[in-house]
Amino acid sequence: MLIKSAAVVGSFTLASRCLGFIRDILIAFYLGAGAAGDAFFIAFKLPNLFRRLFAEGAFNLAFVPLFSDKLTSEGKRSALQFAEEALSILLLVLVIFVGLSQLAMPWLVMVIAPGFTDDPERFDLTVYLSRLTFPYLLFISLVSLLSGLLNSFQRFASAAFAPVLLNLCLIGSLLTMGGSGVGSAVALAWGVALAGVIQLLWLSLNCWRLQLLPGLRYPTLTASVRQLLKLMLPAVLGAGVVQLNLVVDMIIASFLPGGSVSHLYYADRVAQLPLGVIGVAMGTALLPTISRQVVEGDKGSALATQNQAVELSLVFAIPAALALLVISEPIISVLFERGAFTPADSFITAAVLSAYALGLPAFILIKVLAPGYFARKDTRTPVQIAIVALAVNVLLNLILMQFLGVVGIALASTISSWLNVTLLAWGLKRRSLFRPSSSMLWRIGKLCAAGVVMAAYLWITQQHEFVSSSLGLWAQIIMISVLVVTGSGVYFLVSVASGGLSWQHLRKMGRGPTSPHSDS
């Protein structure tokens, strides 16, 4: 069930990421890595920061386990009543917060991008664009609640399709209204706001069709809502720490040479493909699955599910990380180097991507290990771990930026994320909630060896200029696609030959956990 659910989420996430690449190729063509691009990326980051803080962060991580608990112990009617109570409170808070933020937007931009104040034109544009994009927070937060509700009923497809709508809106806005750098940035900002409305309508329609659409109630602090808020408080702090990491990166990048914010954005977009398809998909499917097993008292299955999620994630995370590390420059060049995006931009962005690639398995494992705490309504421990990781990230940012510039920002994120993973895994293992067997560790070691062989193949091929800038665009796309496909083939052939990967073991995981030692 876990693999099937993750595959559904992963498939739609892959479709969304592919459309996202088309979107980012168009953004790079129209905006490049200049002032207009920097302004839009900050304006786009603002609502997404608060979305991850309130909706996908604190709210959803507290809401899904409570909703699953009520669904299992009290039935569908009681669970939907709780959803209506939660919706009413969430909507009230969002309307007030979004309204106040519109008034305070210049100060918000000043906090998140203080380096922009030295360039009044870029600062004013960022404030204007942020006011256009910020209502997206209201709509996407409600989308997050409806997504959590559908996921609790094992209905993953509708929620996973919602990001596709965002990318379609942004692509459409650029193609219909894009023009100059500033004009394209404004078109994109309007596209973000429109996407929020369309995504909410889509999720509402699917909930209504399944008779799961919660109605609005007068906002009341019922016992269930108070329990939700109690669980949310440490989760808000935890999500806030994670988002503060991103804010720190942007603050520091705003002081670096122009285009640094854009270089971080483009590199992050490429890294987000495997992170979304593997990490987000697995984490999305894992939280309701483990929550249900915990409520049912099936500790053995919950343990086996956690172990399987880690191993399955690494099957794909290892080759993705090594591939991005070795062939980062041709990937960035093929995707973005045209129009306003120069070869110099490609070089810097590729270096940033290589730094992110070193941390890709960690970024994914955080998504996979954190549900082990949230499913048991422990929102405190991940907060404490995230605070430690934040402190390390800030310290490393201040040190590494002096020597590596924008690449140092990405490298600091990578190192702090590995620390985060280590502490999460240690905490789960100490409570016997994550217990990798010797056979599982041995298989992971073989997967790493297969990844090294694949990386060597990609490096040797790249040295022969398999993907040459002298080729036309479509020829470059075909060549990089061939490189990715053949590299993947090398990895999986070596993995199967060495015993790191077997179809029998994958089928066994697909049937679901049967015991705490189902991987041995």
Coordinates of C-alpha atoms in Angstrom, one line a residue:
M1 CA 0.0 0.0 0.0
L2 CA 2.8 2.4 0.9
I3 CA 4.6 1.9 -2.5
K4 CA 1.3 2.2 -4.4
S5 CA 0.3 5.4 -2.6
A6 CA 3.8 6.9 -3.0
A7 CA 3.7 5.9 -6.7
V8 CA 0.5 7.8 -7.2
V9 CA 1.8 10.9 -5.5
G10 CA 5.2 10.5 -7.2
S11 CA 3.7 10.2 -10.7
F12 CA 1.7 13.4 -10.4
T13 CA 4.6 15.1 -8.7
L14 CA 6.8 14.0 -11.7
A15 CA 4.3 15.5 -14.1
S16 CA 4.2 18.7 -12.1
R17 CA 8.0 18.9 -12.0
C18 CA 8.3 18.4 -15.7
L19 CA 5.8 21.2 -16.3
G20 CA 7.8 23.1 -13.7
F21 CA 10.9 22.7 -15.8
I22 CA 9.0 24.1 -18.8
R23 CA 7.9 27.0 -16.6
D24 CA 11.4 27.7 -15.4
I25 CA 12.9 27.5 -18.9
L26 CA 10.4 30.2 -19.9
I27 CA 11.2 32.2 -16.8
A28 CA 14.9 31.9 -17.5
F29 CA 14.3 33.0 -21.1
Y30 CA 12.2 36.1 -20.2
L31 CA 13.8 37.1 -16.8
G32 CA 17.2 35.5 -16.8
A33 CA 19.1 36.1 -13.5
G34 CA 18.6 39.9 -13.3
A35 CA 16.8 42.3 -11.0
A36 CA 13.3 41.4 -12.3
G37 CA 14.0 37.7 -11.7
D38 CA 15.3 38.3 -8.2
A39 CA 12.2 40.4 -7.4
F40 CA 9.8 37.7 -8.6
F41 CA 11.5 34.9 -6.8
I42 CA 11.4 36.7 -3.5
A43 CA 7.7 37.6 -4.1
F44 CA 7.0 33.9 -4.9
K45 CA 8.9 32.7 -1.9
L46 CA 7.0 34.8 0.6
P47 CA 3.6 33.1 0.4
N48 CA 5.3 29.7 0.1
L49 CA 7.3 30.3 3.2
F50 CA 4.2 31.0 5.3
R51 CA 2.3 28.2 3.5
R52 CA 4.9 25.7 4.7
L53 CA 4.8 27.3 8.1
F54 CA 1.1 27.3 8.7
A55 CA -0.4 24.8 6.2
E56 CA 1.9 22.0 5.0
G57 CA 4.1 22.6 8.1
A58 CA 2.4 23.0 11.4
F59 CA -1.3 22.6 10.5
N60 CA -1.1 19.5 8.3
L61 CA 1.3 17.6 10.4
A62 CA -0.9 18.1 13.5
F63 CA -4.2 17.7 11.6
V64 CA -3.6 14.4 9.7
P65 CA -2.8 12.3 12.8
L66 CA -5.7 13.8 14.8
F67 CA -8.1 13.3 11.8
S68 CA -6.9 9.7 11.3
D69 CA -7.4 9.1 15.0
K70 CA -11.0 10.3 14.9
L71 CA -11.7 8.5 11.7
T72 CA -10.5 5.2 13.1
S73 CA -11.9 5.5 16.6
E74 CA -15.1 7.7 16.2
G75 CA -16.1 7.3 12.6
K76 CA -16.4 9.4 9.4
R77 CA -19.1 11.8 10.8
S78 CA -17.0 12.8 13.8
A79 CA -13.9 13.2 11.7
L80 CA -15.6 15.5 9.2
Q81 CA -17.0 17.6 12.1
F82 CA -13.5 18.1 13.3
A83 CA -12.4 19.1 9.8
E84 CA -15.2 21.7 9.7
E85 CA -14.1 23.1 13.1
A86 CA -10.5 23.2 12.0
L87 CA -11.4 24.8 8.6
S88 CA -13.3 27.6 10.3
I89 CA -10.5 28.6 12.6
L90 CA -7.9 28.3 9.8
L91 CA -9.9 30.5 7.5
L92 CA -10.3 33.2 10.1
V93 CA -6.6 33.3 11.0
L94 CA -5.6 33.4 7.3
V95 CA -8.0 36.3 6.4
I96 CA -6.6 38.4 9.2
F97 CA -3.0 37.4 8.5
V98 CA -3.1 38.0 4.8
G99 CA -4.8 41.4 5.3
L100 CA -2.3 42.6 7.8
S101 CA 0.6 41.3 5.6
Q102 CA -0.6 43.4 2.7
L103 CA -0.3 46.5 4.8
A104 CA 3.1 45.5 6.2
M105 CA 4.5 44.2 2.9
P106 CA 7.4 46.8 2.6
W107 CA 8.6 45.7 6.1
L108 CA 8.3 42.0 5.2
V109 CA 10.4 42.5 2.1
M110 CA 12.9 44.5 4.1
V111 CA 13.2 41.6 6.5
I112 CA 13.5 38.8 3.9
A113 CA 15.7 40.7 1.4
P114 CA 17.4 43.5 3.2
G115 CA 20.1 43.8 0.5
F116 CA 17.4 45.0 -1.9
T117 CA 17.1 48.3 0.0
D118 CA 20.2 49.6 -1.7
D119 CA 18.4 49.3 -5.1
P120 CA 15.1 51.2 -4.7
E121 CA 13.8 50.1 -8.1
R122 CA 14.3 46.4 -7.3
F123 CA 12.9 46.9 -3.8
D124 CA 9.7 48.6 -5.0
L125 CA 9.1 46.0 -7.7
T126 CA 9.5 43.2 -5.1
V127 CA 6.9 44.9 -2.8
Y128 CA 4.5 45.3 -5.7
L129 CA 4.9 41.7 -6.8
S130 CA 4.6 40.4 -3.3
R131 CA 1.3 42.1 -2.8
L132 CA 0.0 40.3 -5.9
T133 CA 1.3 36.9 -4.9
F134 CA 0.5 36.9 -1.2
P135 CA -3.2 36.0 -1.4
Y136 CA -2.0 32.7 -2.8
L137 CA -1.3 31.8 0.9
L138 CA -5.0 31.9 1.7
F139 CA -6.0 29.6 -1.1
I140 CA -3.2 27.1 -0.9
S141 CA -3.5 26.8 2.9
L142 CA -7.2 25.7 2.4
V143 CA -6.0 23.4 -0.4
S144 CA -3.6 21.9 2.1
L145 CA -6.4 21.1 4.6
L146 CA -8.5 19.5 1.9
S147 CA -5.4 17.5 0.7
G148 CA -4.8 16.2 4.2
L149 CA -8.4 15.2 4.4
L150 CA -8.3 13.3 1.1
N151 CA -5.0 11.7 1.9
S152 CA -6.4 10.3 5.2
F153 CA -9.0 8.5 3.1
Q154 CA -6.2 7.1 0.9
R155 CA -7.3 9.4 -2.0
F156 CA -3.9 10.7 -3.1
A157 CA -4.4 11.5 -6.8
S158 CA -6.5 14.7 -6.6
A159 CA -4.2 16.4 -4.1
A160 CA -1.1 15.3 -6.0
F161 CA -2.5 16.8 -9.2
A162 CA -3.0 20.3 -7.7
P163 CA 0.6 21.5 -8.3
V164 CA 0.2 20.7 -12.0
L165 CA -2.5 23.4 -12.1
L166 CA 0.0 26.0 -10.6
N167 CA 2.5 25.3 -13.3
L168 CA -0.1 25.5 -16.0
C169 CA -1.2 28.8 -14.8
L170 CA 2.3 30.2 -14.6
I171 CA 3.2 28.9 -18.1
G172 CA -0.1 30.4 -19.5
S173 CA 0.5 33.8 -17.8
L174 CA 4.0 34.0 -19.4
L175 CA 2.9 33.0 -22.9
T176 CA -0.1 35.3 -22.9
M177 CA 1.1 38.4 -21.0
G178 CA 4.9 38.0 -20.9
G179 CA 7.1 40.6 -22.5
S180 CA 9.8 42.7 -21.0
G181 CA 11.6 41.6 -17.8
V182 CA 9.3 43.6 -15.5
G183 CA 6.2 42.8 -17.6
S184 CA 6.9 39.1 -17.4
A185 CA 7.4 39.3 -13.6
V186 CA 4.1 41.0 -13.2
A187 CA 2.4 38.4 -15.4
L188 CA 3.9 35.6 -13.3
A189 CA 2.7 37.3 -10.1
W190 CA -0.9 37.4 -11.4
G191 CA -0.5 33.8 -12.5
V192 CA 0.4 32.8 -8.9
A193 CA -2.8 34.4 -7.5
L194 CA -5.0 32.8 -10.1
A195 CA -3.4 29.4 -9.5
G196 CA -4.4 29.5 -5.9
V197 CA -8.1 30.0 -6.8
I198 CA -8.1 27.2 -9.4
Q199 CA -6.3 24.8 -7.1
L200 CA -8.9 25.4 -4.3
L201 CA -11.8 24.9 -6.8
W202 CA -10.2 21.7 -8.0
L203 CA -9.8 20.2 -4.4
S204 CA -13.3 21.4 -3.4
L205 CA -14.9 19.7 -6.4
N206 CA -13.1 16.4 -5.6
C207 CA -14.1 16.6 -1.9
W208 CA -17.7 17.4 -2.9
R209 CA -17.8 14.5 -5.4
L210 CA -16.6 12.1 -2.6
Q211 CA -19.0 13.7 -0.1
L212 CA -16.0 14.9 2.0
L213 CA -16.3 18.6 1.5
P214 CA -16.4 20.2 5.0
G215 CA -18.8 23.1 5.6
L216 CA -18.1 26.4 7.4
R217 CA -19.0 26.8 11.0
Y218 CA -18.8 29.7 13.4
P219 CA -15.2 29.7 14.6
T220 CA -15.1 28.0 18.0
L221 CA -12.3 26.7 20.2
T222 CA -13.8 23.2 20.8
A223 CA -11.9 20.6 22.7
S224 CA -10.7 19.1 19.4
V225 CA -9.5 22.4 18.1
R226 CA -7.7 23.2 21.3
Q227 CA -5.9 19.8 21.0
L228 CA -5.0 20.7 17.4
L229 CA -3.6 24.0 18.5
K230 CA -1.7 22.4 21.3
L231 CA 0.0 20.0 18.8
M232 CA 0.5 22.8 16.3
L233 CA 2.5 25.1 18.6
P234 CA 5.7 23.0 18.7
A235 CA 5.1 22.1 15.0
V236 CA 4.9 25.9 14.2
L237 CA 8.2 26.3 15.9
G238 CA 9.7 23.4 14.0
A239 CA 8.3 24.5 10.7
G240 CA 9.4 28.0 11.5
V241 CA 12.9 26.8 12.1
V242 CA 13.0 25.0 8.8
Q243 CA 11.6 28.1 7.0
L244 CA 14.0 30.3 8.9
N245 CA 16.8 28.3 7.2
L246 CA 15.4 29.4 3.8
V247 CA 15.0 33.0 5.0
V248 CA 18.6 33.1 6.2
D249 CA 19.7 31.8 2.8
M250 CA 17.7 34.5 1.0
I251 CA 18.9 37.3 3.4
I252 CA 22.5 36.4 2.8
A253 CA 22.0 35.9 -0.9
S254 CA 20.4 39.4 -1.1
F255 CA 23.8 40.9 0.0
L256 CA 25.7 38.9 -2.7
P257 CA 26.2 40.2 -6.3
G258 CA 23.1 40.6 -8.4
G259 CA 21.6 37.4 -9.7
S260 CA 22.6 35.3 -6.6
V261 CA 18.9 34.8 -5.5
S262 CA 18.1 33.7 -9.1
H263 CA 21.1 31.2 -9.1
L264 CA 19.9 29.7 -5.9
Y265 CA 16.3 29.4 -7.3
Y266 CA 17.3 27.7 -10.6
A267 CA 19.6 25.2 -8.9
D268 CA 16.9 24.5 -6.2
R269 CA 14.3 23.9 -9.0
V270 CA 16.4 21.1 -10.5
A271 CA 17.1 19.5 -7.1
Q272 CA 13.4 19.7 -6.3
L273 CA 12.6 17.1 -9.1
P274 CA 14.0 14.1 -7.2
L275 CA 13.1 15.6 -3.8
G276 CA 9.5 16.0 -4.9
V277 CA 9.1 12.7 -6.7
I278 CA 10.9 10.7 -4.0
G279 CA 10.9 12.6 -0.7
V280 CA 7.6 14.5 -0.8
A281 CA 5.7 11.6 -2.3
M282 CA 7.0 9.1 0.3
G283 CA 6.4 11.5 3.2
T284 CA 2.9 12.3 2.0
A285 CA 2.0 8.6 1.8
L286 CA 3.9 7.7 4.9
L287 CA 2.2 10.0 7.4
P288 CA -1.4 8.7 7.1
T289 CA -0.1 5.2 6.8
I290 CA 2.0 5.1 10.0
S291 CA -0.7 7.2 11.8
R292 CA -3.3 4.6 11.0
Q293 CA -0.9 1.7 12.1
V294 CA -0.1 3.6 15.4
V295 CA -3.8 4.2 16.2
E296 CA -4.5 0.5 15.5
G297 CA -1.7 -0.5 17.9
D298 CA 0.2 -2.3 15.2
K299 CA 3.7 -1.3 16.3
G300 CA 5.4 -4.0 14.2
S301 CA 3.9 -2.8 10.9
A302 CA 4.7 0.8 11.8
L303 CA 8.3 -0.1 12.3
A304 CA 8.5 -2.1 9.1
T305 CA 6.8 0.6 7.1
Q306 CA 9.4 3.2 8.4
N307 CA 12.3 0.9 7.5
Q308 CA 10.9 0.2 4.1
A309 CA 10.3 3.9 3.3
V310 CA 14.0 4.7 4.2
E311 CA 15.3 1.9 2.0
L312 CA 13.0 2.6 -0.9
S313 CA 13.8 6.3 -0.9
L314 CA 17.6 5.6 -1.0
V315 CA 17.1 3.3 -4.0
F316 CA 16.3 6.4 -6.0
A317 CA 18.0 9.2 -4.0
I318 CA 21.5 7.8 -4.3
P319 CA 21.7 7.8 -8.2
A320 CA 19.9 11.1 -8.4
A321 CA 22.3 12.8 -6.1
L322 CA 25.4 11.4 -7.8
A323 CA 24.0 12.2 -11.3
L324 CA 23.3 15.8 -10.4
L325 CA 26.8 16.1 -8.9
V326 CA 28.6 14.8 -11.9
I327 CA 26.6 16.3 -14.8
S328 CA 25.2 19.5 -13.2
E329 CA 26.7 21.8 -15.8
P330 CA 25.3 20.2 -19.0
I331 CA 21.9 19.9 -17.2
I332 CA 21.7 23.6 -16.3
S333 CA 23.1 24.6 -19.7
V334 CA 20.5 22.5 -21.6
L335 CA 17.6 23.6 -19.4
F336 CA 18.2 27.4 -19.0
E337 CA 21.0 28.8 -21.1
R338 CA 19.2 30.9 -23.7
G339 CA 17.7 34.4 -23.9
A340 CA 18.6 36.4 -20.8
F341 CA 20.3 33.4 -19.1
T342 CA 24.0 33.6 -19.9
P343 CA 26.8 31.0 -19.9
A344 CA 28.2 32.7 -16.8
D345 CA 24.8 32.1 -15.1
S346 CA 25.0 28.5 -16.1
F347 CA 28.4 28.0 -14.6
I348 CA 27.4 29.5 -11.2
T349 CA 24.1 27.8 -11.1
A350 CA 25.7 24.4 -11.9
A351 CA 28.2 24.9 -9.0
V352 CA 25.2 25.6 -6.6
L353 CA 23.4 22.5 -7.9
S354 CA 26.5 20.4 -7.2
A355 CA 26.5 21.6 -3.6
Y356 CA 22.7 20.8 -3.3
A357 CA 23.3 17.4 -4.9
L358 CA 25.6 16.4 -2.0
G359 CA 22.7 16.9 0.4
L360 CA 19.9 15.5 -1.8
P361 CA 19.7 12.1 0.1
A362 CA 19.5 14.1 3.4
F363 CA 16.8 16.4 2.1
I364 CA 14.8 13.3 1.1
L365 CA 15.4 11.4 4.3
I366 CA 14.2 14.3 6.4
K367 CA 10.8 14.0 4.6
V368 CA 10.8 10.2 5.3
L369 CA 12.0 10.2 8.9
A370 CA 9.9 13.1 10.3
P371 CA 6.6 11.4 9.9
G372 CA 7.8 8.8 12.4
Y373 CA 7.5 11.5 15.0
F374 CA 4.4 13.3 13.8
A375 CA 2.4 10.1 13.4
R376 CA 2.9 9.5 17.2
K377 CA 1.9 13.2 17.9
D378 CA 5.5 14.0 18.9
T379 CA 6.0 17.5 17.4
R380 CA 8.6 18.6 19.9
T381 CA 11.6 16.4 19.1
P382 CA 11.8 17.5 15.4
V383 CA 11.7 21.1 16.6
Q384 CA 14.6 20.6 18.9
I385 CA 16.6 18.9 16.1
A386 CA 15.7 21.6 13.6
I387 CA 16.9 24.3 16.0
V388 CA 20.3 22.7 16.2
A389 CA 20.4 22.3 12.4
L390 CA 19.4 26.0 12.0
A391 CA 22.2 27.2 14.3
V392 CA 24.7 25.1 12.3
N393 CA 23.3 26.4 9.0
V394 CA 23.6 30.0 10.0
L395 CA 27.1 29.6 11.3
L396 CA 28.3 27.8 8.1
N397 CA 26.5 30.3 5.9
L398 CA 28.4 33.2 7.5
I399 CA 31.7 31.3 7.1
L400 CA 31.4 29.7 3.7
M401 CA 29.9 32.7 1.9
Q402 CA 33.2 34.5 2.5
F403 CA 35.0 32.0 0.4
L404 CA 32.5 30.4 -1.9
G405 CA 29.8 33.1 -2.4
V406 CA 26.4 31.7 -3.3
V407 CA 27.8 28.2 -3.5
G408 CA 28.6 28.4 0.2
I409 CA 24.9 29.0 1.0
A410 CA 23.9 25.8 -0.7
L411 CA 26.8 23.8 0.9
A412 CA 25.8 25.1 4.3
S413 CA 22.2 23.8 3.7
T414 CA 23.6 20.4 2.7
I415 CA 25.8 20.0 5.8
S416 CA 23.1 21.1 8.2
S417 CA 20.6 18.8 6.6
W418 CA 22.8 15.8 7.1
L419 CA 23.1 16.7 10.7
N420 CA 19.3 16.9 10.9
V421 CA 18.9 13.4 9.4
T422 CA 21.5 12.0 11.7
L423 CA 19.7 13.3 14.8
L424 CA 16.2 12.3 13.5
A425 CA 17.4 8.7 12.8
W426 CA 19.2 8.4 16.1
G427 CA 16.1 9.6 18.0
L428 CA 13.8 7.1 16.2
K429 CA 16.4 4.3 16.7
R430 CA 16.7 5.0 20.4
R431 CA 13.0 4.6 20.8
S432 CA 13.0 1.4 18.6
L433 CA 10.9 3.1 16.0
F434 CA 13.5 2.7 13.3
R435 CA 15.6 -0.4 13.4
P436 CA 17.6 -1.1 10.1
S437 CA 18.7 -4.7 9.9
S438 CA 22.2 -5.7 8.9
S439 CA 20.8 -7.0 5.6
M440 CA 19.2 -3.6 4.9
L441 CA 22.4 -1.8 5.6
W442 CA 24.3 -4.2 3.4
R443 CA 21.9 -3.6 0.5
I444 CA 22.2 0.2 0.9
G445 CA 26.0 -0.2 0.8
K446 CA 25.7 -2.1 -2.5
L447 CA 23.4 0.6 -3.8
C448 CA 26.1 3.2 -3.0
A449 CA 28.7 1.2 -4.9
A450 CA 26.4 0.9 -7.9
G451 CA 25.9 4.7 -7.7
V452 CA 29.7 5.2 -7.8
V453 CA 30.0 3.0 -10.9
M454 CA 27.2 5.1 -12.6
A455 CA 28.9 8.4 -11.6
A456 CA 32.2 7.1 -13.1
Y457 CA 30.3 6.3 -16.4
L458 CA 28.7 9.7 -16.5
W459 CA 32.0 11.5 -15.7
I460 CA 33.9 9.6 -18.4
T461 CA 31.1 10.2 -21.0
Q462 CA 31.0 13.9 -20.1
Q463 CA 34.7 14.3 -20.6
H464 CA 34.2 13.2 -24.3
E465 CA 31.8 16.2 -24.7
F466 CA 28.8 13.8 -25.3
V467 CA 26.6 16.9 -24.7
S468 CA 28.3 19.7 -26.6
S469 CA 27.2 23.3 -26.6
S470 CA 27.9 23.3 -30.3
L471 CA 24.9 21.1 -30.9
G472 CA 21.4 22.5 -31.5
L473 CA 18.9 22.7 -28.6
W474 CA 16.9 19.6 -29.5
A475 CA 20.1 17.6 -30.1
Q476 CA 21.4 18.7 -26.7
I477 CA 18.1 17.6 -25.1
I478 CA 18.3 14.2 -26.8
M479 CA 21.9 13.7 -25.8
I480 CA 21.3 14.6 -22.1
S481 CA 18.2 12.3 -22.1
V482 CA 20.3 9.5 -23.5
L483 CA 23.0 10.2 -20.9
V484 CA 20.4 10.1 -18.1
V485 CA 18.7 6.9 -19.4
T486 CA 22.0 5.0 -19.9
G487 CA 23.3 6.2 -16.6
S488 CA 20.2 4.9 -14.9
G489 CA 20.6 1.6 -16.8
V490 CA 24.1 1.2 -15.5
Y491 CA 23.0 1.9 -11.9
F492 CA 20.2 -0.6 -11.9
L493 CA 22.1 -3.3 -13.7
V494 CA 25.0 -3.0 -11.2
S495 CA 22.5 -2.9 -8.3
V496 CA 20.7 -6.0 -9.4
A497 CA 24.0 -7.9 -10.2
S498 CA 25.5 -7.0 -6.8
G499 CA 22.3 -8.0 -4.9
G500 CA 21.6 -4.4 -3.7
L501 CA 18.3 -4.5 -5.6
S502 CA 16.0 -7.4 -6.4
W503 CA 12.5 -7.5 -7.9
Q504 CA 11.6 -10.1 -5.3
H505 CA 12.4 -7.7 -2.5
L506 CA 10.6 -4.8 -4.1
R507 CA 7.5 -7.0 -4.6
K508 CA 7.8 -8.0 -0.9
M509 CA 7.8 -4.3 0.1
G510 CA 4.9 -3.7 -2.3
R511 CA 2.7 -6.3 -0.4
G512 CA 3.2 -4.2 2.7
P513 CA 4.9 -4.9 6.1
T514 CA 4.3 -8.2 7.8
S515 CA 6.7 -8.0 10.7
P516 CA 9.2 -5.7 12.3
H517 CA 11.9 -7.7 10.5
S518 CA 10.3 -8.0 7.1
D519 CA 13.4 -6.8 5.4
S520 CA 15.8 -9.4 6.7

